[in-house]
Short mmCIF file of C-alpha atoms in Angstrom, two decimals:
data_model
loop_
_atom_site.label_atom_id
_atom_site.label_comp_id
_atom_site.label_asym_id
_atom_site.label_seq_id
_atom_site.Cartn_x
_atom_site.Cartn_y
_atom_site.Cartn_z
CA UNK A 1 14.75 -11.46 -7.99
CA UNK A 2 11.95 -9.37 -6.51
CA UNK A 3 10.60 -10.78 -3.18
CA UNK A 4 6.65 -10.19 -4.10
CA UNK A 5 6.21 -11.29 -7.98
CA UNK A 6 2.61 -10.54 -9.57
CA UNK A 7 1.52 -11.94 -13.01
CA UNK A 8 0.47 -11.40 -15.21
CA UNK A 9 2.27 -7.64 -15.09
CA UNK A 10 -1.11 -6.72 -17.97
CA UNK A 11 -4.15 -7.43 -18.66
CA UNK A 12 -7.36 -7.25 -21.11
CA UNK A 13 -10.81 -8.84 -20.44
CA UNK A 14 -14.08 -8.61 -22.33
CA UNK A 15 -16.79 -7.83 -19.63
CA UNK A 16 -18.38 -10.54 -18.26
CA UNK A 17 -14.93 -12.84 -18.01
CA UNK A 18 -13.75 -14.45 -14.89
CA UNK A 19 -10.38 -13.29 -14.53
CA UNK A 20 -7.26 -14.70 -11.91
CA UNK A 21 -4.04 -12.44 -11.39
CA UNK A 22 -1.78 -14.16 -9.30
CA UNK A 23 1.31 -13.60 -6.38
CA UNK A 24 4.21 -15.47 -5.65
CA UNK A 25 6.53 -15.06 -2.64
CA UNK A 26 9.53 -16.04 -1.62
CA UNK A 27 9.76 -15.40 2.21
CA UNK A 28 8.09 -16.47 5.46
CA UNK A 29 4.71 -14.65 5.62
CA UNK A 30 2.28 -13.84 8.75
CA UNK A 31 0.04 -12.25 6.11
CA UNK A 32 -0.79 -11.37 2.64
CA UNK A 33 -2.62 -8.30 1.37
CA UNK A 34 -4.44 -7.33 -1.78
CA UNK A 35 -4.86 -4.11 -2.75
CA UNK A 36 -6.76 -2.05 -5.53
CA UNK A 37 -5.45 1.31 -7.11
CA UNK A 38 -7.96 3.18 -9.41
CA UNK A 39 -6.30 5.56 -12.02
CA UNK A 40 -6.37 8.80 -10.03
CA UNK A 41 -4.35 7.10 -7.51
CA UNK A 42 -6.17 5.88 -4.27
CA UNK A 43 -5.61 2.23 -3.02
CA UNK A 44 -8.23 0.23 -1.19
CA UNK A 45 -7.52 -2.61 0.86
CA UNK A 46 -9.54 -5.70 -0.43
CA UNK A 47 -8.76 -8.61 1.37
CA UNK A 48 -5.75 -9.39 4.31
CA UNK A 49 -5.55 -13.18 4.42
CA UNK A 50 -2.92 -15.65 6.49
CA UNK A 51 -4.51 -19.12 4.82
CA UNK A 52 -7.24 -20.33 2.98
CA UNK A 53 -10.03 -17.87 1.14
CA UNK A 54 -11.79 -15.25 1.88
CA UNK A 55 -14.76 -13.84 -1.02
CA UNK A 56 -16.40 -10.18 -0.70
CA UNK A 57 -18.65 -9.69 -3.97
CA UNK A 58 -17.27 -10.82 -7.06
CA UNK A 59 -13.93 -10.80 -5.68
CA UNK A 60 -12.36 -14.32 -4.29
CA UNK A 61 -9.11 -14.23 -2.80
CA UNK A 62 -6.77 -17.62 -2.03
CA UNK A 63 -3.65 -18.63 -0.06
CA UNK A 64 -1.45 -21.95 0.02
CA UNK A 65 1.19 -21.33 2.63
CA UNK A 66 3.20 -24.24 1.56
CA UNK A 67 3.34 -23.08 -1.98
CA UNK A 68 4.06 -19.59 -0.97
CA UNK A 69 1.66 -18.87 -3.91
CA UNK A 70 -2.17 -16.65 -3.69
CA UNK A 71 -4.47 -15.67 -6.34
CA UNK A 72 -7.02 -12.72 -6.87
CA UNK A 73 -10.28 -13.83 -8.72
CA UNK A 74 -12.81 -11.90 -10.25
CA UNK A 75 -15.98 -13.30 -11.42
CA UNK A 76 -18.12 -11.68 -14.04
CA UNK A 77 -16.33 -8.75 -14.50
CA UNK A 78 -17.28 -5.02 -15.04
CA UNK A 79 -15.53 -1.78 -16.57
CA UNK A 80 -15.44 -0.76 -13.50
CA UNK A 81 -13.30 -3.45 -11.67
CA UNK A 82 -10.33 -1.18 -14.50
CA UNK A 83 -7.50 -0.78 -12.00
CA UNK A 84 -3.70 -1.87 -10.78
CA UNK A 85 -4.02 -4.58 -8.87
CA UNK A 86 -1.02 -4.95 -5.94
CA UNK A 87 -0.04 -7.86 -3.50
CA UNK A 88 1.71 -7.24 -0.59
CA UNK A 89 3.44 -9.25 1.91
CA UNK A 90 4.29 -9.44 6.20
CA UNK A 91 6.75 -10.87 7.05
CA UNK A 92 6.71 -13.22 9.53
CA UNK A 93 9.52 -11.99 11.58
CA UNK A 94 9.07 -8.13 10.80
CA UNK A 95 6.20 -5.61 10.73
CA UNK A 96 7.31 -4.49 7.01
CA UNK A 97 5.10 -4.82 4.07
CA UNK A 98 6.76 -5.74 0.93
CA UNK A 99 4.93 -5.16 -2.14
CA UNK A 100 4.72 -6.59 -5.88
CA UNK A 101 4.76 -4.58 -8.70
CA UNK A 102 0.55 -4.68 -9.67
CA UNK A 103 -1.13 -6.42 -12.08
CA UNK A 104 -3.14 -3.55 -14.48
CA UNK A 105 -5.84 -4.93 -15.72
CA UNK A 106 -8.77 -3.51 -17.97
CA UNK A 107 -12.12 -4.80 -18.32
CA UNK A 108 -13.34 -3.80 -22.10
CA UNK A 109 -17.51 -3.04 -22.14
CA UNK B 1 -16.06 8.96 8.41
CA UNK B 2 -13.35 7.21 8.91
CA UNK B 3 -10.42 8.61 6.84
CA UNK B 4 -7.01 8.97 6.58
CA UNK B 5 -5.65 12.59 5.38
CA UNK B 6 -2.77 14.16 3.75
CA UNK B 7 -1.60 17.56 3.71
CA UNK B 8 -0.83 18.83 1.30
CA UNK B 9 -1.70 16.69 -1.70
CA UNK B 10 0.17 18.31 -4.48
CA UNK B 11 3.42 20.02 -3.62
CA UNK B 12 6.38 21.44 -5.69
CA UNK B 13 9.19 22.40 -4.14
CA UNK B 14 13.18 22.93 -4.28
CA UNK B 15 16.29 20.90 -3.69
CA UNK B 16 16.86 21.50 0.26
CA UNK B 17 14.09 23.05 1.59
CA UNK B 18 12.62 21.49 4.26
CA UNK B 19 9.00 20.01 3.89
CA UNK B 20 6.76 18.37 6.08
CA UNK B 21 4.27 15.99 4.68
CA UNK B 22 1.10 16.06 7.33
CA UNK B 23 -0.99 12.62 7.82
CA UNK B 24 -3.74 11.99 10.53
CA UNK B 25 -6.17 9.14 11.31
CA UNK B 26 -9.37 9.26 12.93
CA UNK B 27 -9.65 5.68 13.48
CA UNK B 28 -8.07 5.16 16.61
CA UNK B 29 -5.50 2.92 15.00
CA UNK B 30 -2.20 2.27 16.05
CA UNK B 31 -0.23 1.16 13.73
CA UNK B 32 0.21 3.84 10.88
CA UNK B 33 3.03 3.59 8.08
CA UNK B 34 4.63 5.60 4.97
CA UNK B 35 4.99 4.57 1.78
CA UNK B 36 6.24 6.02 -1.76
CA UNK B 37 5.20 4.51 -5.07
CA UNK B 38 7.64 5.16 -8.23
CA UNK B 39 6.88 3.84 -11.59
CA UNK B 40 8.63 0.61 -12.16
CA UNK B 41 9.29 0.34 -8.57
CA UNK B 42 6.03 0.06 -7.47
CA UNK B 43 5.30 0.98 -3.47
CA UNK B 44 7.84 0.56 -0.90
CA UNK B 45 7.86 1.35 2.63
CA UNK B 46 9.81 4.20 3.80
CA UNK B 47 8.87 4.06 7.91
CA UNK B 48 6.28 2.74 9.86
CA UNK B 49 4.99 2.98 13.65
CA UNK B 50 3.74 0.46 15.60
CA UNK B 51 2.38 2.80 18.35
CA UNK B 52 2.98 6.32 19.95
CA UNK B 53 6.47 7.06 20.42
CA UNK B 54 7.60 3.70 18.54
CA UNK B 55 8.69 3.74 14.80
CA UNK B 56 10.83 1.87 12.48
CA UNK B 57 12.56 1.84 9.43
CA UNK B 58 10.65 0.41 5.95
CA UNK B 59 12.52 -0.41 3.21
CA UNK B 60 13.49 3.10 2.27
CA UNK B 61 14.20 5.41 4.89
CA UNK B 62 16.99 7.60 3.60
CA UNK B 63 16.50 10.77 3.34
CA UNK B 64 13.35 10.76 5.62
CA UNK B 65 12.30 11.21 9.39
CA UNK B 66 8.77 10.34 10.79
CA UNK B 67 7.97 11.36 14.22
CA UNK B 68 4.76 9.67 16.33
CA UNK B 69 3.90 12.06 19.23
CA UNK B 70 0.00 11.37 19.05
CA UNK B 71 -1.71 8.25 17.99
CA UNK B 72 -3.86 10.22 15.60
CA UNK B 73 -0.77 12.05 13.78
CA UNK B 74 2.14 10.58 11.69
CA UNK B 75 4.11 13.31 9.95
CA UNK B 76 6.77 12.22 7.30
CA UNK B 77 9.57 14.88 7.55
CA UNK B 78 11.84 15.92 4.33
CA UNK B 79 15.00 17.58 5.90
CA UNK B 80 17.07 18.48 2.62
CA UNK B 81 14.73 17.33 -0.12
CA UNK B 82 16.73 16.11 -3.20
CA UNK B 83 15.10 15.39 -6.99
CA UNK B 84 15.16 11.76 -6.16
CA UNK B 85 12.69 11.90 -3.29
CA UNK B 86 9.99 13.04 -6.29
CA UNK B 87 7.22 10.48 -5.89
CA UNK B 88 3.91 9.34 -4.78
CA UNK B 89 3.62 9.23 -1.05
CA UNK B 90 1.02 7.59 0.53
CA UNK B 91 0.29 6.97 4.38
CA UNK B 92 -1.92 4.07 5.72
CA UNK B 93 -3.17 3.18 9.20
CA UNK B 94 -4.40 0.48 10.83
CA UNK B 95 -6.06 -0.86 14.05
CA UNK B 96 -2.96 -3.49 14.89
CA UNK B 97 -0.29 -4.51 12.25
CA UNK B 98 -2.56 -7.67 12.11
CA UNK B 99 -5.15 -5.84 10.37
CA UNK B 100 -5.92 -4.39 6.77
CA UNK B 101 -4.44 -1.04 5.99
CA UNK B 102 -6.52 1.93 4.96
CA UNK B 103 -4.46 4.17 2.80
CA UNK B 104 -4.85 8.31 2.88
CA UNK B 105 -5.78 10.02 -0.94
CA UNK B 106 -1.67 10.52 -1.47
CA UNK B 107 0.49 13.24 -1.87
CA UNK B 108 2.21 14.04 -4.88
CA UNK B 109 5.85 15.70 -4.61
CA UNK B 110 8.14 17.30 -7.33
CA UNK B 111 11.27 18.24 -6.00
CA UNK B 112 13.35 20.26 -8.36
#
């Protein structure tokens, strides 16, 4: 069993749709990352969180520590949010990242 | 601007010849880190150093050296490059390992 799981592994919205991909992990954690990966291949650090929520735009991210458990939102969404979608993981004892396997999602116009 | 860069970012090469991938920050960060990213696998972390002159092992280091002379410059070092080392690389900094990474454009690898 993977450390990091993400699901759902796909997805399909209609524009406009609030959408929730979610990551579950099974070790200690000083931190949790999500990340964004456009086809063409670059990855861009949305949110770093170690409890509770942070929001940037449209994006929400949430943590609960004791249920080892964090969710991506993403209200109103656009074409344009199209992309993989990865969590990654600290752990609390080492500086490694572990990573889940993304969540593609794609926003139809 | 601050960027992370790769060198090159498309590279074919042989079994066993020895390759150096090239990645440099000019953020002032100290914590910088390698990773590779195979379909199915997703990314995993092949080395990562916390400072000049300190570095560690990811997930996946086999196969792979890193060396951290200068805080700006992490190269990732292919000594005998087999097939199975053809993947994605990308390299990431940061300011401290408590802070989010920002990831270089990637370098693509095809070792035949």
């Amino acid at each position: 069993k993977n450390e990091v799981e993400q699901s759902p592994q796909n997805l399909t919205a209609q524009e406009g749709e609030f959408i929730t991909i979610n990551c579950s992990y099974s070790v200690g954690i000083s931190a949790l990352h999500w990340l964004q990966q456009h086809p063409g291949g670059g990855i861009v650090s949305l949110f770093m969180l170690s409890s509770g929520k942070k929001k940037h735009g449209r994006l929400i991210a949430t943590i609960n520590i004791q249920e080892k458990h964090s969710s991506l939102h993403i209200t109103a969404s656009h074409p344009r949010d199209s992309a993989v979608y990865i969590c990654a993981v600290k752990g609390g004892a080492t500086n490694k990242l572990i990573f889940g396997t993304g969540t593609l999602l794609a926003v139809q116009p | 601007e601050a960027q992370v860069t790769q060198n090159p970012r498309y590279l074919i090469t042989v079994t066993g010849k020895k390759l150096t991938v090239t990645c440099s920050q000019n953020m002032n960060h100290e914590y910088m880190s390698w990773y590779r990213q195979d379909p199915g696998l997703g990314l995993r972390q092949i080395y990562y150093s916390m400072n000049v002159e300190v570095t560690d092992k990811g997930d996946v280091p086999e196969g792979y050296k890193v060396s951290r002379k200068e805080k700006r410059n992490f190269p990732l070092i292919l000594e005998s490059p087999s097939p199975n080392q053809t993947s994605l690389y990308f390299c990431a900094s940061s300011r401290t390992r408590a802070y989010e990474q920002y990831f270089g454009p990637g370098t693509r690898l095809t070792v035949t």
